[in-house]
Every structure is written in structure tokens, then in C-alpha cells.
mmCIF file of C-alpha atoms in Angstrom:
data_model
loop_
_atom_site.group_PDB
_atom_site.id
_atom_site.type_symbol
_atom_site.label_atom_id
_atom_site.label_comp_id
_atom_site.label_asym_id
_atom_site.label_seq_id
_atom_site.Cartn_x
_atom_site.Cartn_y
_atom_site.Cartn_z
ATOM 1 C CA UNK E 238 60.773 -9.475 5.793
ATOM 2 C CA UNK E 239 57.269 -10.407 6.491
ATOM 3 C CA UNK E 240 57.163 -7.241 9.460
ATOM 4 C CA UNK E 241 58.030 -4.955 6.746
ATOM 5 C CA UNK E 242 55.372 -5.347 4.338
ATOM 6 C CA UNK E 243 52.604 -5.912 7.327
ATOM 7 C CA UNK E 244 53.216 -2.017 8.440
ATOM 8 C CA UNK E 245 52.583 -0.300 5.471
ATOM 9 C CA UNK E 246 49.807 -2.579 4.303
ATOM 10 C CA UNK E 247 48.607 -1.788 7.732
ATOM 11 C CA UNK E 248 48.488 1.963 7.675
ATOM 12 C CA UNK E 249 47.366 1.538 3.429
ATOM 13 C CA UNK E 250 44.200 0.294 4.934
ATOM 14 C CA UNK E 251 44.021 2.587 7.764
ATOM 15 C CA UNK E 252 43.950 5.274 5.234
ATOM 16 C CA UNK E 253 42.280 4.342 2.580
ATOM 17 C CA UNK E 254 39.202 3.227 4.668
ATOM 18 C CA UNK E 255 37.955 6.917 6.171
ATOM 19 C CA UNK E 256 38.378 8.175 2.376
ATOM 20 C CA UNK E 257 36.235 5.206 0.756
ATOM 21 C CA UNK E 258 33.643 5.757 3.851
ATOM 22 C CA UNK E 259 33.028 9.706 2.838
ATOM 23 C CA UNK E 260 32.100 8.122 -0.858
ATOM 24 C CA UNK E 261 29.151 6.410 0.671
ATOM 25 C CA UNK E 262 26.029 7.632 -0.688
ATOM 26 C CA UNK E 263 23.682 8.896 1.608
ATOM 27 C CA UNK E 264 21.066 6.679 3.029
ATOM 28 C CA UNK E 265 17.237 6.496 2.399
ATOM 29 C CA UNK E 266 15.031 7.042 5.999
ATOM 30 C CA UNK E 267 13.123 3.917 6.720
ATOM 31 C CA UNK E 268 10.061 4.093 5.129
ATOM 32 C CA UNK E 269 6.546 4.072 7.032
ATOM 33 C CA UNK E 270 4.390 1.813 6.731
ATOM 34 C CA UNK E 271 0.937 3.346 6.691
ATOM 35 C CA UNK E 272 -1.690 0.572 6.106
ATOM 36 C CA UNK E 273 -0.837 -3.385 5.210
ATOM 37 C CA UNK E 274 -4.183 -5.531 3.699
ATOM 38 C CA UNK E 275 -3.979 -9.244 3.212
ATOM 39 C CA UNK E 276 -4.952 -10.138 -0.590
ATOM 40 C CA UNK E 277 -7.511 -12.455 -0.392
ATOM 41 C CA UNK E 278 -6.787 -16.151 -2.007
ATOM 42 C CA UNK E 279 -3.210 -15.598 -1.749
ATOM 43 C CA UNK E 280 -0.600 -15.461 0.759
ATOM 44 C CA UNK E 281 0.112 -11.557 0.388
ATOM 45 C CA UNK E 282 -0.454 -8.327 1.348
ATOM 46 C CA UNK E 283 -0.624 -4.775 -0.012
ATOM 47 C CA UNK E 284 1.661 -2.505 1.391
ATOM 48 C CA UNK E 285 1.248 1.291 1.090
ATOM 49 C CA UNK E 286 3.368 3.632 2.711
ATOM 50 C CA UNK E 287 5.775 7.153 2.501
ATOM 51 C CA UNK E 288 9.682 7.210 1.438
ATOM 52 C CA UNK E 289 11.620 9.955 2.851
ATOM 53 C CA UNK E 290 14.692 10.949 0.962
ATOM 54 C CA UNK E 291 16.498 13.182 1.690
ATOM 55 C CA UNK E 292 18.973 15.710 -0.588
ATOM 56 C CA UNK E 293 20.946 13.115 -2.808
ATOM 57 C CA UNK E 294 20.578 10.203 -0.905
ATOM 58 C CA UNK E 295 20.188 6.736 -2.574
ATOM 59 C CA UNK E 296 18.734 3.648 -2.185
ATOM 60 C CA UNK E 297 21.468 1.282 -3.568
ATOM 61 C CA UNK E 298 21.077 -1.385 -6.142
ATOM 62 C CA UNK E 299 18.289 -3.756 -5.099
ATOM 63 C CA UNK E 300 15.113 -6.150 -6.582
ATOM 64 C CA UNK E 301 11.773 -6.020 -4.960
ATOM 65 C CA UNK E 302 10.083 -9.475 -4.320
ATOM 66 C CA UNK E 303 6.760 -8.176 -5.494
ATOM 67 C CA UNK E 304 5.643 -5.287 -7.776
ATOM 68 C CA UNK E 305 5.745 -1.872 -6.459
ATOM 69 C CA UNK E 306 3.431 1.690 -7.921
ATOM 70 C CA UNK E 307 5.305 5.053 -6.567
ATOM 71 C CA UNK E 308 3.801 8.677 -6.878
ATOM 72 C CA UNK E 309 6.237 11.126 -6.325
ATOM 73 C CA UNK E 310 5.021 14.039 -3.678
ATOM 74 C CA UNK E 311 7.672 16.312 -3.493
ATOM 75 C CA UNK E 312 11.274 16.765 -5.353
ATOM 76 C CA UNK E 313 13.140 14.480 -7.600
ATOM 77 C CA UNK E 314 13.531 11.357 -7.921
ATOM 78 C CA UNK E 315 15.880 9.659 -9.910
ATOM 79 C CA UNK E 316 14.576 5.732 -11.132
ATOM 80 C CA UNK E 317 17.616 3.950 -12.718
ATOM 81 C CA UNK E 318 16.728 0.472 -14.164
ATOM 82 C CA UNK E 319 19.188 -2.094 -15.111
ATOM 83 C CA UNK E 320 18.995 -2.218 -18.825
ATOM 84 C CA UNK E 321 16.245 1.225 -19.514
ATOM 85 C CA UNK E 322 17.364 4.974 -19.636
ATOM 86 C CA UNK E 323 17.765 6.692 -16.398
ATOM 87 C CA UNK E 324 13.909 7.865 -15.404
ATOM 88 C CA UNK E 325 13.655 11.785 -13.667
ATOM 89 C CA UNK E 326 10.229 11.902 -11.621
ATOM 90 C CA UNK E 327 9.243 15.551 -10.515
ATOM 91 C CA UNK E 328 6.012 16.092 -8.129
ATOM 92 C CA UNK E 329 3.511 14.125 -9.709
ATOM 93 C CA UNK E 330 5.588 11.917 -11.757
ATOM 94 C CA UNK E 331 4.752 8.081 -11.100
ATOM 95 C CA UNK E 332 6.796 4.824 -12.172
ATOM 96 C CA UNK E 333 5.862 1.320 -11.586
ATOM 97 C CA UNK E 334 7.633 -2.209 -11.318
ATOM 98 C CA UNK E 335 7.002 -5.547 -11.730
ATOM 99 C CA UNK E 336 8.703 -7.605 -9.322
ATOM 100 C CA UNK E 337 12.898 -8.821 -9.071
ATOM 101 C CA UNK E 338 13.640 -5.747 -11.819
ATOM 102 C CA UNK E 339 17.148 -4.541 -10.834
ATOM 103 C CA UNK E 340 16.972 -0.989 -9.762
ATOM 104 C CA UNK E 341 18.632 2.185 -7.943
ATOM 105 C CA UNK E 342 16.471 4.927 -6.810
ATOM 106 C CA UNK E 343 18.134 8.444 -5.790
ATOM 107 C CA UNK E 344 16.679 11.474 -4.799
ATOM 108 C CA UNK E 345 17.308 15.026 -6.326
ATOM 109 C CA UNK E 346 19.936 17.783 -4.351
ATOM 110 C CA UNK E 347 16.498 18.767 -2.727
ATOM 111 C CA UNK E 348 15.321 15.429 -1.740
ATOM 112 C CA UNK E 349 11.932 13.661 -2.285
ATOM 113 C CA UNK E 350 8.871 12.264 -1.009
ATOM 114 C CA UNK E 351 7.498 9.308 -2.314
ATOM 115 C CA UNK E 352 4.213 7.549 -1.575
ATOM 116 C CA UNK E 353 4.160 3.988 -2.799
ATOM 117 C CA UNK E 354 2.184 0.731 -2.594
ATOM 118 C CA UNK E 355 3.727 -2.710 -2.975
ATOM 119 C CA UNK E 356 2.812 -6.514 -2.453
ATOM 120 C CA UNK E 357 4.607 -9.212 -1.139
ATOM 121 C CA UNK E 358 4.850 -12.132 1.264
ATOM 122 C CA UNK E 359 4.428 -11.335 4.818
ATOM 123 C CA UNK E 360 7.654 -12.648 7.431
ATOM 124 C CA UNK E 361 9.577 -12.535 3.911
ATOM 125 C CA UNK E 362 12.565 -9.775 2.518
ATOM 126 C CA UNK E 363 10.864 -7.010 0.334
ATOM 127 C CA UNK E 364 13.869 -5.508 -0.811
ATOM 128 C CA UNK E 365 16.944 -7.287 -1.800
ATOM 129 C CA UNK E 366 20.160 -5.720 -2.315
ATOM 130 C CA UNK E 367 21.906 -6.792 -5.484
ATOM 131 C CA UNK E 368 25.778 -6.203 -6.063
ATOM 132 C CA UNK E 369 26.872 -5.426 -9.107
#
């Protein structure tokens, strides 16, 4: 009884896995660094740097340890905060968040460029993915 049920669980999972896979969104490009200053009197630094997305991809739901600013450069970006209406941001649209707000940023079908500054603690996580 027990090698009946294993083979078609077996081959349910070995088909349903390539088809959940092709749902992925598509993932942000690393984003680069461009200058890091310690904060004075504290044990942080200012981060500024550039976020590459490109068409439709996603960063998936996540916190930030500090507060982040973001000025969007090129294309679309799509801000979704737990709890607020869904923000668009064209070209020269900015946002801004205070630090651990739950959020999911996507870009438009023609991507986006984003330059953005942030603090945290050095050696520490920035960005924290958060299930739902």
C-alpha cells in the first residue's frame, strides 16, 4: 500500500514544482553601493546608492532596519505598504520610510531606476524578508 501512494505523490511534486518556479517574480539586481558615511555619535552609517530593476521585477515582502529616502530616476515603481494604498512613483516621484515598515517594491513593465539613501548598523541585515 504504502509504494502506491509514494509514486504519485512523487511525480505530484515533480510536476507541480517547475510550474510554481515560472510564478516566481522576477528578481531585483543587487544594488550598488555608491558612498557609506559613519554618523557621528552613533553606531551607523548613511548609505546611498542605485537600484536596478528591471521590467516587472520585485523586491518581495521585507522591513528595513533603518529608514530609507528613494528618488525614482527612470520608470515605475510600484511602493506597496502593509496597511496604506498601493503608491505609483514615475521619474521624479520620491517615497520615504521609517524603519521595520512592511513593504513590497515592484518595478513597472519598463523597469526602474532608483537612487536611494538609507541608515543602519554596519556588520548588521538591512533588509529583512518578511513572510506573509
Amino acid at each position: 500500500m504504502k509504494t502506491s501512494f509514494a509514486i504519485p505523490f512523487f511525480l505530484a511534486v515533480a510536476v507541480v514544482q517547475p510550474v510554481m518556479a515560472s510564478a516566481s517574480p522576477i528578481a531585483t539586481k543587487e544594488t550598488q553601493v555608491l558612498q557609506r558615511i559613519h554618523l557621528d555619535g552613533t553606531d551607523r552609517e548613511l548609505g546611498m546608492g542605485i537600484a536596478e530593476f528591471p521590467p516587472n521585477a520585485e523586491k518581495p515582502r521585507h522591513m528595513a532596519t533603518g529608514p530609507e529616502l528613494a528618488y525614482v530616476l527612470e520608470g515605475e515603481l510600484i511602493v506597496q505598504v502593509d496597511g496604506e494604498p498601493t503608491k505609483v512613483l514615475h521619474a521624479g516621484g520620491s517615497y520615504q520610510l521609517a524603519a521595520n515598515v512592511v513593504h513590497v517594491t515592484k518595478a513597472g513593465p519598463a523597469g526602474a531606476k532608483v537612487i536611494a539613501s538609507w541608515v543602519h548598523v554596519p556588520g548588521k541585515a538591512f533588509n529583512i524578508l518578511v513572510p506573509r
